[in-house]
Structures are given as structure tokens and as C-alpha cells.
Amino acid sequence: EIQMTQSPSSLSASVGDRVTITCRASENIAKYLNWYQLKPGRAPRLLIYAASSLQGGVPSRFSGSGSGTDFTLIISGLQPEDCATYYCQETYSVPYNFGQGTTLEIK
Amino acid sequence: EVQVVESGGGLVQPGGSLRLSCEASGFTFSEYEMHWARQAPGKGLEWISYIDVSGDTTYYPESMGGRFTSSRDNAKNSLFLQMSSLRVEDTAVYYCARANYYEDKYWYLDLWGRGTRVTVSS
């Protein structure tokens, strides 16, 4: 079973900041990694698929990178509406684990 | 509108059963693989089920212990999750999600519902 370790678990940043969230897989998953955004009471939203491909309709301030075991989600120019919890998910093998999440607060 | 809407959640006693539904609209449901995931209170997302387009192939985490069964009715654009021997720790919001593919190998969940809440309590 592949374990996904996200960091940090929470962070606080200001509007306009550049925010970096990392996700580490316990073994090589190539680019089988997606990023999602969760807000309370809303449907989860896909941000990035295959490690670095931006989902349609997602603002270009979101970007993803990495392959193998180390991955990064970057938000360049933080906006108030980015206040949410972010999850990575490996899609390489069952049980397709999610990371534990990163809660982003806007200062 | 392209959407999936979950229903069937509620309060159930430990050891009980519950059947969740997910109704799809705005897209050709029979062409998409589907997944279920959940989020327990104060916890992160947890993947719990996969089903292929025909319903013949399903996957679950071993941690579910065979208590959950996913099925689908393509004629009714519906996905189901039958849950049995429910435990307090199964209390969560349950989401259904559509899977899509990139380069025929990388898959992702591009359409999610708002979820249905399941509470297991005596």
C-alpha cells in the first residue's frame, strides 16, 4: 500500500503570497498524482491531474510539479477564495490513498 | 447540467445497513468508471470504491473488510453503494465521483457530488 505524506498540515498566508504544498509517496508513482480542493458543504474540486496538468476552468495561479515520489502544488498569488483544504491522491495502485490534507488559511 | 447527486444518507444503528445512491445527469453515464470516497468528521478524504463501466469489476480497500458493495444501473444513470455491518467509524460524508482519463493511463476524479451524510450511532 502506497502511503502519501502531505506537508504542511496547515498554513496561514496573505493575499498575494506564493504558497507551496508538498506530497511525498512511499514509493515511485511516476506521475499518477492528482490534487483536489475541498471547501465545507461544497463538492470537491479537481485542480491538477497527472502531477502537472491543470484541470479546465481552474485558475492559472494553481500549478503542479513532480514525478516519482515528490510532488508540489503551488498557488502563485493567493486569493481569498483559495481558503480551503487541499489533498493529493495517488492513482497508481489500490487503495488510491489520499494525503492527510493541508488546510490553508488566509491571514 | 453535468452533475452527480448523492442521496440515501441518514442515521443508522451500529451493525445496520444502508444503501447510498448517486444519480448522474448531463453526460453519458454508461461510458464512465465511477468511484466513491468519504470524509469522516475532522478527518481527511478516504477512497472507498471503484466500479468499471459495466459494473463487472469493482475494487475496495482491504480496510473495508468486504462490508461495502458498489453497483450501477446504466439504464437509470445511477450508482449505488450498499453498506452493511456499519460501525461508528463509518460516520462520514460520502461522495460519488466520475473518473476521466489522460493519455489512456492517468485517471482523475473530475466531477464530484456534494455528498450525503451517514451517521452511525445508537
mmCIF file of C-alpha atoms in Angstrom:
data_model
loop_
_atom_site.group_PDB
_atom_site.id
_atom_site.type_symbol
_atom_site.label_atom_id
_atom_site.label_comp_id
_atom_site.label_asym_id
_atom_site.label_seq_id
_atom_site.Cartn_x
_atom_site.Cartn_y
_atom_site.Cartn_z
ATOM 1 C CA GLU A 1 0.000 0.000 0.000
ATOM 2 C CA ILE A 2 1.395 3.381 -1.002
ATOM 3 C CA GLN A 3 1.424 5.976 1.753
ATOM 4 C CA MET A 4 1.022 9.648 0.886
ATOM 5 C CA THR A 5 2.534 12.229 3.225
ATOM 6 C CA GLN A 6 1.491 15.837 2.808
ATOM 7 C CA SER A 7 3.115 18.871 4.373
ATOM 8 C CA PRO A 8 2.452 21.157 5.989
ATOM 9 C CA SER A 9 -0.781 20.004 7.643
ATOM 10 C CA SER A 10 -1.859 23.625 7.903
ATOM 11 C CA LEU A 11 -0.588 27.036 6.935
ATOM 12 C CA SER A 12 -1.590 30.656 7.014
ATOM 13 C CA ALA A 13 -0.704 33.069 4.230
ATOM 14 C CA SER A 14 -1.620 36.511 2.953
ATOM 15 C CA VAL A 15 -3.392 37.515 -0.212
ATOM 16 C CA GLY A 16 -0.836 37.664 -2.987
ATOM 17 C CA ASP A 17 1.566 35.212 -1.363
ATOM 18 C CA ARG A 18 3.075 32.209 -3.098
ATOM 19 C CA VAL A 19 2.071 29.015 -1.301
ATOM 20 C CA THR A 20 3.738 25.627 -1.654
ATOM 21 C CA ILE A 21 2.242 22.311 -0.542
ATOM 22 C CA THR A 22 4.229 19.112 -0.882
ATOM 23 C CA CYS A 23 3.184 15.487 -1.177
ATOM 24 C CA ARG A 24 5.546 12.545 -0.858
ATOM 25 C CA ALA A 25 4.732 8.992 -1.936
ATOM 26 C CA SER A 26 6.235 5.992 -0.136
ATOM 27 C CA GLU A 27 7.248 4.507 -3.483
ATOM 28 C CA ASN A 28 7.617 5.557 -7.101
ATOM 29 C CA ILE A 29 4.251 6.514 -8.615
ATOM 30 C CA ALA A 30 5.574 8.199 -11.772
ATOM 31 C CA LYS A 31 3.029 10.967 -12.471
ATOM 32 C CA TYR A 32 -0.010 9.175 -11.019
ATOM 33 C CA LEU A 33 -0.867 12.050 -8.710
ATOM 34 C CA ASN A 34 -3.837 14.414 -8.529
ATOM 35 C CA TRP A 35 -4.626 17.454 -6.388
ATOM 36 C CA TYR A 36 -8.080 18.387 -5.071
ATOM 37 C CA GLN A 37 -9.562 21.347 -3.225
ATOM 38 C CA LEU A 38 -12.244 20.894 -0.551
ATOM 39 C CA LYS A 39 -14.453 23.548 0.926
ATOM 40 C CA PRO A 40 -17.117 22.801 3.573
ATOM 41 C CA GLY A 41 -20.500 21.998 2.074
ATOM 42 C CA ARG A 42 -19.153 22.061 -1.486
ATOM 43 C CA ALA A 43 -18.300 19.333 -3.947
ATOM 44 C CA PRO A 44 -14.579 18.562 -4.028
ATOM 45 C CA ARG A 45 -12.822 20.170 -6.974
ATOM 46 C CA LEU A 46 -10.100 18.714 -9.145
ATOM 47 C CA LEU A 47 -7.206 21.140 -9.590
ATOM 48 C CA ILE A 48 -4.307 19.197 -11.099
ATOM 49 C CA TYR A 49 -4.110 15.739 -12.707
ATOM 50 C CA ALA A 50 -1.177 13.619 -13.792
ATOM 51 C CA ALA A 51 1.013 15.682 -11.433
ATOM 52 C CA SER A 52 1.205 18.794 -13.587
ATOM 53 C CA SER A 53 -1.811 19.149 -15.896
ATOM 54 C CA LEU A 54 -4.201 21.950 -14.992
ATOM 55 C CA GLN A 55 -7.873 20.981 -14.999
ATOM 56 C CA GLY A 56 -10.062 23.116 -17.261
ATOM 57 C CA GLY A 57 -11.602 26.110 -15.515
ATOM 58 C CA VAL A 58 -9.017 26.152 -12.735
ATOM 59 C CA PRO A 59 -7.170 29.482 -12.440
ATOM 60 C CA SER A 60 -3.631 29.509 -13.786
ATOM 61 C CA ARG A 61 -2.269 30.546 -10.386
ATOM 62 C CA PHE A 62 -2.501 26.862 -9.483
ATOM 63 C CA SER A 63 0.314 24.661 -10.745
ATOM 64 C CA GLY A 64 1.669 21.218 -10.009
ATOM 65 C CA SER A 65 5.015 19.569 -10.498
ATOM 66 C CA GLY A 66 6.967 16.456 -9.663
ATOM 67 C CA SER A 67 7.222 12.813 -10.554
ATOM 68 C CA GLY A 68 8.337 9.633 -8.846
ATOM 69 C CA THR A 69 7.918 10.245 -5.114
ATOM 70 C CA ASP A 70 7.974 14.020 -4.647
ATOM 71 C CA PHE A 71 5.238 16.380 -5.779
ATOM 72 C CA THR A 72 4.354 20.016 -5.282
ATOM 73 C CA LEU A 73 1.229 22.136 -5.557
ATOM 74 C CA ILE A 74 1.937 25.850 -5.894
ATOM 75 C CA ILE A 75 -0.539 28.704 -5.628
ATOM 76 C CA SER A 76 1.029 31.843 -7.084
ATOM 77 C CA GLY A 77 -0.750 34.976 -5.963
ATOM 78 C CA LEU A 78 -3.046 33.690 -3.229
ATOM 79 C CA GLN A 79 -6.676 34.845 -3.385
ATOM 80 C CA PRO A 80 -9.254 34.926 -0.575
ATOM 81 C CA GLU A 81 -11.299 32.206 -2.274
ATOM 82 C CA ASP A 82 -8.339 29.821 -2.004
ATOM 83 C CA CYS A 83 -9.125 29.300 1.673
ATOM 84 C CA ALA A 84 -9.724 25.537 1.663
ATOM 85 C CA THR A 85 -8.205 22.136 2.401
ATOM 86 C CA TYR A 86 -6.025 20.595 -0.286
ATOM 87 C CA TYR A 87 -5.428 16.887 -0.860
ATOM 88 C CA CYS A 88 -3.133 14.900 -3.055
ATOM 89 C CA GLN A 89 -4.169 11.421 -4.228
ATOM 90 C CA GLU A 90 -2.113 8.668 -5.803
ATOM 91 C CA THR A 91 -3.834 6.820 -8.629
ATOM 92 C CA TYR A 92 -1.095 4.235 -9.155
ATOM 93 C CA SER A 93 -2.495 1.345 -7.124
ATOM 94 C CA VAL A 94 -5.374 0.361 -4.845
ATOM 95 C CA PRO A 95 -6.272 1.734 -2.299
ATOM 96 C CA TYR A 96 -5.568 5.014 -4.146
ATOM 97 C CA ASN A 97 -4.656 6.805 -0.946
ATOM 98 C CA PHE A 98 -5.124 10.496 -0.316
ATOM 99 C CA GLY A 99 -2.676 12.575 1.635
ATOM 100 C CA GLN A 100 -3.834 13.747 5.062
ATOM 101 C CA GLY A 101 -4.676 17.211 3.738
ATOM 102 C CA THR A 102 -3.337 20.740 4.068
ATOM 103 C CA THR A 103 -5.637 23.385 5.499
ATOM 104 C CA LEU A 104 -4.908 26.821 4.067
ATOM 105 C CA GLU A 105 -5.993 29.904 5.984
ATOM 106 C CA ILE A 106 -5.918 33.421 4.659
ATOM 107 C CA LYS A 107 -4.416 35.944 7.070
ATOM 108 C CA GLU B 1 -26.161 20.496 -16.294
ATOM 109 C CA VAL B 2 -23.386 17.978 -15.837
ATOM 110 C CA GLN B 3 -23.645 16.707 -12.274
ATOM 111 C CA VAL B 4 -23.818 13.802 -9.873
ATOM 112 C CA VAL B 5 -26.085 13.927 -6.838
ATOM 113 C CA GLU B 6 -25.793 11.581 -3.876
ATOM 114 C CA SER B 7 -28.700 10.522 -1.692
ATOM 115 C CA GLY B 8 -29.681 7.900 0.853
ATOM 116 C CA GLY B 9 -27.662 9.031 3.828
ATOM 117 C CA GLY B 10 -29.077 9.216 7.323
ATOM 118 C CA LEU B 11 -28.873 7.841 10.843
ATOM 119 C CA VAL B 12 -28.316 4.101 11.255
ATOM 120 C CA GLN B 13 -27.507 1.964 14.266
ATOM 121 C CA PRO B 14 -24.218 0.092 14.578
ATOM 122 C CA GLY B 15 -24.477 -3.220 12.767
ATOM 123 C CA GLY B 16 -27.109 -1.869 10.411
ATOM 124 C CA SER B 17 -27.138 -1.433 6.661
ATOM 125 C CA LEU B 18 -27.655 1.465 4.296
ATOM 126 C CA ARG B 19 -27.784 1.900 0.526
ATOM 127 C CA LEU B 20 -26.481 5.109 -0.971
ATOM 128 C CA SER B 21 -27.409 6.278 -4.463
ATOM 129 C CA CYS B 22 -25.729 8.604 -6.907
ATOM 130 C CA GLU B 23 -27.728 9.929 -9.848
ATOM 131 C CA ALA B 24 -25.819 11.230 -12.842
ATOM 132 C CA SER B 25 -27.074 13.728 -15.390
ATOM 133 C CA GLY B 26 -25.744 15.764 -18.284
ATOM 134 C CA PHE B 27 -23.290 13.132 -19.529
ATOM 135 C CA THR B 28 -23.323 9.565 -20.826
ATOM 136 C CA PHE B 29 -23.082 7.749 -17.517
ATOM 137 C CA SER B 30 -22.510 4.329 -19.094
ATOM 138 C CA GLU B 31 -19.189 5.494 -20.570
ATOM 139 C CA TYR B 32 -17.553 6.410 -17.265
ATOM 140 C CA GLU B 33 -15.951 4.498 -14.454
ATOM 141 C CA MET B 34 -17.100 5.710 -11.061
ATOM 142 C CA HIS B 35 -15.697 5.957 -7.541
ATOM 143 C CA TRP B 36 -16.883 6.523 -4.005
ATOM 144 C CA ALA B 37 -14.891 8.414 -1.370
ATOM 145 C CA ARG B 38 -15.734 9.624 2.109
ATOM 146 C CA GLN B 39 -14.678 12.165 4.721
ATOM 147 C CA ALA B 40 -15.225 11.415 8.387
ATOM 148 C CA PRO B 41 -15.705 14.355 10.775
ATOM 149 C CA GLY B 42 -12.392 16.095 11.366
ATOM 150 C CA LYS B 43 -10.582 13.647 9.093
ATOM 151 C CA GLY B 44 -9.269 13.609 5.553
ATOM 152 C CA LEU B 45 -10.591 12.098 2.371
ATOM 153 C CA GLU B 46 -10.637 8.317 2.074
ATOM 154 C CA TRP B 47 -11.101 6.378 -1.171
ATOM 155 C CA ILE B 48 -13.576 3.507 -0.730
ATOM 156 C CA SER B 49 -14.706 2.099 -4.063
ATOM 157 C CA TYR B 50 -14.180 1.786 -7.820
ATOM 158 C CA ILE B 51 -16.547 0.318 -10.418
ATOM 159 C CA ASP B 52 -15.953 -0.110 -14.131
ATOM 160 C CA VAL B 53 -18.388 0.898 -16.887
ATOM 161 C CA SER B 54 -20.199 -2.437 -16.998
ATOM 162 C CA GLY B 55 -20.275 -2.999 -13.248
ATOM 163 C CA ASP B 56 -18.378 -6.268 -13.610
ATOM 164 C CA THR B 57 -15.187 -5.069 -11.943
ATOM 165 C CA THR B 58 -15.011 -3.415 -8.551
ATOM 166 C CA TYR B 59 -12.194 -2.537 -6.166
ATOM 167 C CA TYR B 60 -12.240 -1.657 -2.476
ATOM 168 C CA PRO B 61 -9.633 -1.013 0.203
ATOM 169 C CA GLU B 62 -8.879 -4.091 2.284
ATOM 170 C CA SER B 63 -9.705 -1.992 5.336
ATOM 171 C CA MET B 64 -13.405 -2.048 4.369
ATOM 172 C CA GLY B 65 -13.419 -5.781 5.179
ATOM 173 C CA GLY B 66 -15.845 -6.671 2.423
ATOM 174 C CA ARG B 67 -18.687 -4.719 4.055
ATOM 175 C CA PHE B 68 -19.254 -2.353 1.116
ATOM 176 C CA THR B 69 -20.503 -3.257 -2.364
ATOM 177 C CA SER B 70 -20.689 -0.908 -5.305
ATOM 178 C CA SER B 71 -23.065 -1.444 -8.224
ATOM 179 C CA ARG B 72 -24.605 0.536 -11.059
ATOM 180 C CA ASP B 73 -27.673 0.688 -13.274
ATOM 181 C CA ASN B 74 -26.640 2.309 -16.531
ATOM 182 C CA ALA B 75 -30.219 2.391 -17.785
ATOM 183 C CA LYS B 76 -31.117 4.611 -14.831
ATOM 184 C CA ASN B 77 -27.855 6.593 -14.790
ATOM 185 C CA SER B 78 -27.337 5.518 -11.213
ATOM 186 C CA LEU B 79 -24.518 4.322 -8.989
ATOM 187 C CA PHE B 80 -25.077 2.591 -5.660
ATOM 188 C CA LEU B 81 -23.093 1.791 -2.537
ATOM 189 C CA GLN B 82 -24.511 -0.941 -0.327
ATOM 190 C CA MET B 83 -23.030 -0.709 3.144
ATOM 191 C CA SER B 84 -23.505 -3.393 5.785
ATOM 192 C CA SER B 85 -22.267 -4.164 9.314
ATOM 193 C CA LEU B 86 -21.878 -0.438 9.783
ATOM 194 C CA ARG B 87 -19.609 0.855 12.538
ATOM 195 C CA VAL B 88 -19.449 4.158 14.371
ATOM 196 C CA GLU B 89 -16.242 4.901 12.466
ATOM 197 C CA ASP B 90 -18.161 4.726 9.164
ATOM 198 C CA THR B 91 -19.787 8.036 10.087
ATOM 199 C CA ALA B 92 -18.828 10.373 7.251
ATOM 200 C CA VAL B 93 -19.930 12.360 4.238
ATOM 201 C CA TYR B 94 -19.950 10.006 1.263
ATOM 202 C CA TYR B 95 -19.132 11.316 -2.201
ATOM 203 C CA CYS B 96 -19.525 9.757 -5.611
ATOM 204 C CA ALA B 97 -17.182 10.897 -8.355
ATOM 205 C CA ARG B 98 -16.701 10.382 -12.078
ATOM 206 C CA ALA B 99 -13.372 9.176 -13.394
ATOM 207 C CA ASN B 100 -11.759 10.517 -16.514
ATOM 208 C CA TYR B 101 -8.526 9.623 -18.256
ATOM 209 C CA TYR B 102 -5.498 11.408 -19.645
ATOM 210 C CA GLU B 103 -3.257 9.666 -22.174
ATOM 211 C CA ASP B 104 -5.290 6.496 -21.504
ATOM 212 C CA LYS B 105 -3.499 5.763 -18.253
ATOM 213 C CA TYR B 106 -3.621 8.662 -15.837
ATOM 214 C CA TRP B 107 -7.055 8.840 -14.292
ATOM 215 C CA TYR B 108 -8.594 11.520 -12.122
ATOM 216 C CA LEU B 109 -11.909 12.362 -10.488
ATOM 217 C CA ASP B 110 -13.212 15.351 -12.408
ATOM 218 C CA LEU B 111 -16.835 15.511 -11.269
ATOM 219 C CA TRP B 112 -17.935 15.132 -7.660
ATOM 220 C CA GLY B 113 -21.231 15.498 -5.868
ATOM 221 C CA ARG B 114 -21.789 17.445 -2.669
ATOM 222 C CA GLY B 115 -22.055 14.233 -0.711
ATOM 223 C CA THR B 116 -24.584 12.561 1.536
ATOM 224 C CA ARG B 117 -24.080 12.327 5.291
ATOM 225 C CA VAL B 118 -24.138 8.975 7.064
ATOM 226 C CA THR B 119 -24.252 8.836 10.847
ATOM 227 C CA VAL B 120 -23.761 5.511 12.619
ATOM 228 C CA SER B 121 -24.890 5.820 16.204
ATOM 229 C CA SER B 122 -27.051 4.105 18.774
#
